[in-house]
PDB file of C-alpha atoms in Angstrom:
ATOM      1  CA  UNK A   1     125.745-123.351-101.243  1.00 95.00           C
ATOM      2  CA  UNK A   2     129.114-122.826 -99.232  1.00 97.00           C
ATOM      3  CA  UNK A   3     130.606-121.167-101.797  1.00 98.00           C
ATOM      4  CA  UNK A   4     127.975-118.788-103.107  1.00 98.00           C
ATOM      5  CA  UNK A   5     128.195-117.886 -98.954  1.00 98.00           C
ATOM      6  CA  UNK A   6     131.578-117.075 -99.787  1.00 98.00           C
ATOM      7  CA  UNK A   7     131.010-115.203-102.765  1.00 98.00           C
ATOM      8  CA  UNK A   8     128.344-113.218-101.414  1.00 98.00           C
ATOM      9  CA  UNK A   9     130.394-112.308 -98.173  1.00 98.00           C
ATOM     10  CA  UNK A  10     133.439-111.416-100.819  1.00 98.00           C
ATOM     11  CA  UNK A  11     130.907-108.985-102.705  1.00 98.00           C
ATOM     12  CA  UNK A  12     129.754-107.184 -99.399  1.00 98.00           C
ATOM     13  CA  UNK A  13     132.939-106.205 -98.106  1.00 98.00           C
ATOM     14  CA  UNK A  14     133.504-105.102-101.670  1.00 98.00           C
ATOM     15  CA  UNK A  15     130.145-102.598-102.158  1.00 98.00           C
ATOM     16  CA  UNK A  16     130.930-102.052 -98.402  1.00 98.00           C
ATOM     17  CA  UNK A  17     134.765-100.530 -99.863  1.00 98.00           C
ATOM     18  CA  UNK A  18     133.303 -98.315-102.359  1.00 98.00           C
ATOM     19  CA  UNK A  19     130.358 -96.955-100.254  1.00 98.00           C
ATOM     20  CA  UNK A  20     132.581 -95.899 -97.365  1.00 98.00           C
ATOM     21  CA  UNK A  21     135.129 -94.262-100.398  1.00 98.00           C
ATOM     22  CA  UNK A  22     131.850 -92.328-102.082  1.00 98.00           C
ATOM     23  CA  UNK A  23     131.514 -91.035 -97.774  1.00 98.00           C
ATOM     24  CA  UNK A  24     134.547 -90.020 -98.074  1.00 98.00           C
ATOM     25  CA  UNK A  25     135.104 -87.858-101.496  1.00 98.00           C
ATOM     26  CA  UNK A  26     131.459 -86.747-100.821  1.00 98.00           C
ATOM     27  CA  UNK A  27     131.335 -86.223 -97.155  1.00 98.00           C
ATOM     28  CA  UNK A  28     127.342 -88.519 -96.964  1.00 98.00           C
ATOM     29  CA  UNK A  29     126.450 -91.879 -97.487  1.00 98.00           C
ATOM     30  CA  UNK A  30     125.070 -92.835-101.144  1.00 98.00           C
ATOM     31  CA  UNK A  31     121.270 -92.357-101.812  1.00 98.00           C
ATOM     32  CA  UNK A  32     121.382 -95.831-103.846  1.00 98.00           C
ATOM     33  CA  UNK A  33     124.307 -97.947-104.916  1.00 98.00           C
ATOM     34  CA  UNK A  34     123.663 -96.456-108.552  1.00 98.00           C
ATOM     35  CA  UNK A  35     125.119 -93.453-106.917  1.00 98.00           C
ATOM     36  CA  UNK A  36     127.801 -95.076-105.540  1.00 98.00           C
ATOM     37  CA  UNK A  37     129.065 -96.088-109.363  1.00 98.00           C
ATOM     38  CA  UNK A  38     128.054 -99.440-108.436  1.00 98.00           C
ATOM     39  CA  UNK A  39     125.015-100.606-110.548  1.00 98.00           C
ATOM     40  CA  UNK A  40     122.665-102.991-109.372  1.00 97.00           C
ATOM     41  CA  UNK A  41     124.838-105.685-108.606  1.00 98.00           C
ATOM     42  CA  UNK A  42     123.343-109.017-107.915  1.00 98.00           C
ATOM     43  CA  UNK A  43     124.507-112.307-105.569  1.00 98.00           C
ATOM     44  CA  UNK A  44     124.867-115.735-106.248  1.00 98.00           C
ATOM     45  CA  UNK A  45     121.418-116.587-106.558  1.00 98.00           C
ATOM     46  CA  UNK A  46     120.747-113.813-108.846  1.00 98.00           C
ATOM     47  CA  UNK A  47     118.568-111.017-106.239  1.00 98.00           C
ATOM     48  CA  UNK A  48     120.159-107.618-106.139  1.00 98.00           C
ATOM     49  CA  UNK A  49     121.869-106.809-103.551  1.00 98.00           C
ATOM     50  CA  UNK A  50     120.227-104.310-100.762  1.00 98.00           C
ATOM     51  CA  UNK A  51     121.480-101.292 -99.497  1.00 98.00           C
ATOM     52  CA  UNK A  52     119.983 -99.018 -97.485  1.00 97.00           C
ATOM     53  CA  UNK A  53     121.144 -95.600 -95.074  1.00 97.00           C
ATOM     54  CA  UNK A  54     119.778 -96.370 -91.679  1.00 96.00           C
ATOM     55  CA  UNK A  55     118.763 -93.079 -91.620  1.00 95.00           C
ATOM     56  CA  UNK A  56     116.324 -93.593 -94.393  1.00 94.00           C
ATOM     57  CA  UNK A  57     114.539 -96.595 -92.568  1.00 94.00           C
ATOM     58  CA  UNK A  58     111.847 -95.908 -89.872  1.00 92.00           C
ATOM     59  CA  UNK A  59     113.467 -97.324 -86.618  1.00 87.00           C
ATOM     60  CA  UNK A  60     110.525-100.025 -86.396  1.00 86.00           C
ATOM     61  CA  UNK A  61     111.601-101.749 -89.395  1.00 90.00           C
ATOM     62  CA  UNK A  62     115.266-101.523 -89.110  1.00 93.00           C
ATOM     63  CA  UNK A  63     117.459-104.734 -89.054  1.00 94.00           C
ATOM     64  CA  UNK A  64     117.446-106.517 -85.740  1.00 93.00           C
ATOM     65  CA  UNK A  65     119.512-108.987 -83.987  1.00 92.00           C
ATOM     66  CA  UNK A  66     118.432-111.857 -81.233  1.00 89.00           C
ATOM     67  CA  UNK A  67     117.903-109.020 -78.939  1.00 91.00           C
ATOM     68  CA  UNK A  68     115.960-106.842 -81.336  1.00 88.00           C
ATOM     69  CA  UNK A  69     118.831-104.216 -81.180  1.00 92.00           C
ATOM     70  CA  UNK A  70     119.426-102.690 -84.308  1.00 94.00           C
ATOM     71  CA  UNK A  71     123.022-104.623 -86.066  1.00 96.00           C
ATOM     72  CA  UNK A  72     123.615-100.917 -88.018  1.00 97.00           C
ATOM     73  CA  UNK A  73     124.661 -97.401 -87.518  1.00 96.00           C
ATOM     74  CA  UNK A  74     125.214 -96.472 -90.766  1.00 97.00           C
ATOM     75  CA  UNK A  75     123.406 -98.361 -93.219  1.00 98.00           C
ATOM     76  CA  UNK A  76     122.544-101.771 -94.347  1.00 97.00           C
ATOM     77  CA  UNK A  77     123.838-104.085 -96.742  1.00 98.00           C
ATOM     78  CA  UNK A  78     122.869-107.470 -96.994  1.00 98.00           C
ATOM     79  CA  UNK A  79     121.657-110.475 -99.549  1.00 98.00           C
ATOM     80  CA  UNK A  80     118.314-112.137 -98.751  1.00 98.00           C
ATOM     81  CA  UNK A  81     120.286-115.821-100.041  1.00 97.00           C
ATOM     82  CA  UNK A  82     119.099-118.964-100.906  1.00 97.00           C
ATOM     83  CA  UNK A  83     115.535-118.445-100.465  1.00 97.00           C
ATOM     84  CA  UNK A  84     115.133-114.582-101.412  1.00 97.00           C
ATOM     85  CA  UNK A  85     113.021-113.513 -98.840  1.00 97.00           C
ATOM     86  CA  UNK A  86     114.268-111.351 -95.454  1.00 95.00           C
ATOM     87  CA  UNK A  87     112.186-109.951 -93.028  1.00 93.00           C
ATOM     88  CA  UNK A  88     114.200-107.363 -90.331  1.00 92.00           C
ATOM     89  CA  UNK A  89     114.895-109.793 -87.242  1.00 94.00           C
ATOM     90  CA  UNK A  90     117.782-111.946 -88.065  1.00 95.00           C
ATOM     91  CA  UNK A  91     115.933-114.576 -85.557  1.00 93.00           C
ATOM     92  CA  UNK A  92     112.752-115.336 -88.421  1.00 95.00           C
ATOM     93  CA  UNK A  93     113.500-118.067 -90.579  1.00 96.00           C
ATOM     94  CA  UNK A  94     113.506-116.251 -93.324  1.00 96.00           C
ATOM     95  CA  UNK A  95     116.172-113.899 -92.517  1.00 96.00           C
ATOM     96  CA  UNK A  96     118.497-116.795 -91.232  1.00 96.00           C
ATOM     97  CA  UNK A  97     120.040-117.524 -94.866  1.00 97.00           C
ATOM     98  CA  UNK A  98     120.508-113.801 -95.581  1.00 98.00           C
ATOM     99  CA  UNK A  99     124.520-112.935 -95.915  1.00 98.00           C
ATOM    100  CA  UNK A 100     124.706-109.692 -94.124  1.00 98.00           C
ATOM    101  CA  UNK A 101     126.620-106.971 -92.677  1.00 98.00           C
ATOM    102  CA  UNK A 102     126.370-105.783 -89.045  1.00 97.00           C
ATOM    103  CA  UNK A 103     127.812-104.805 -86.246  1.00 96.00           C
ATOM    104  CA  UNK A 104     128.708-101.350 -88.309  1.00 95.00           C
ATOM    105  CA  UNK A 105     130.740-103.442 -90.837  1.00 96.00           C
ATOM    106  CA  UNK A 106     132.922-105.356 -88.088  1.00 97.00           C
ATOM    107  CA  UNK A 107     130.692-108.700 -89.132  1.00 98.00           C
ATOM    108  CA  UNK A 108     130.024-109.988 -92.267  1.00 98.00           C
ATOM    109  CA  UNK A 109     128.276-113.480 -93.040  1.00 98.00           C
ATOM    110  CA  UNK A 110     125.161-115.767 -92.465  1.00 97.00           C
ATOM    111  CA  UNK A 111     122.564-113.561 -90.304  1.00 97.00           C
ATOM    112  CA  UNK A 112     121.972-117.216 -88.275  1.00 95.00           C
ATOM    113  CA  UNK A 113     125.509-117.126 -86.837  1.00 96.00           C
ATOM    114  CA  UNK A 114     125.717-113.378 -86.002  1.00 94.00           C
TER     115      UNK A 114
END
C-alpha cells in the first residue's frame, strides 16, 4: 500500500508538470486532462485520476482541509486511493486515503497527514 502511495504521489507531481506547461503555452488552465495531452490516466488501484479548475467547482463543494478552508487556488488534483471513494473535507474517512495535492501544489501526499 506504501508504495502505490508513492506511485500515486510520483504521478501527481507529474500531471501537475504538464498542466502548469499547457498554462503556460496556452495562457488558462486545461478544461480536462484530455486537453492537457494527458489521457485518462489512472492510479495504482486502477480509478482515474481527478482533475478539476477550482474555478469550475461551486465554492460549497470545493476541497477542504481540518479547518474547512479550501487546500486549492488553482485547481484540484487528487486520487480517491485504496478505497475509491472521496468526499470534499479531507477530515471524513473517506477522504483520508485520498493522495492529493494542496496547498496550491506546495503539498503532495495522503489527505490524513496534510
Amino acid at each position: 500500500e506504501k508504495a502505490k502511495v508513492t506511485h500515486a504521489i510520483a504521478d501527481i507531481k507529474g500531471i501537475e508538470r504538464t498542466i502548469l506547461a499547457f498554462t503556460i503555452d496556452y495562457n488558462r488552465l486545461p478544461a480536462t486532462l484530455i486537453e492537457a495531452g494527458l489521457g485518462n490516466p489512472v492510479d495504482p488501484w486502477g480509478k482515474q485520476y481527478v482533475y478539476t479548475p477550482v474555478d469550475s467547482i461551486p465554492p460549497g463543494k470545493r476541497r477542504k482541509d481540518k479547518s474547512l478552508v479550501p487546500v486549492n487556488t488553482d485547481f484540484d488534483l487528487y486520487s480517491m486511493g485504496a478505497d475509491g471513494k472521496s468526499v470534499a473535507p479531507f477530515t471524513a474517512k473517506a477522504s483520508h486515503d485520498d493522495v492529493v495535492r494542496a496547498n496550491t501544489g506546495s503539498f503532495v501526499g495522503l489527505a490524513i497527514n496534510y
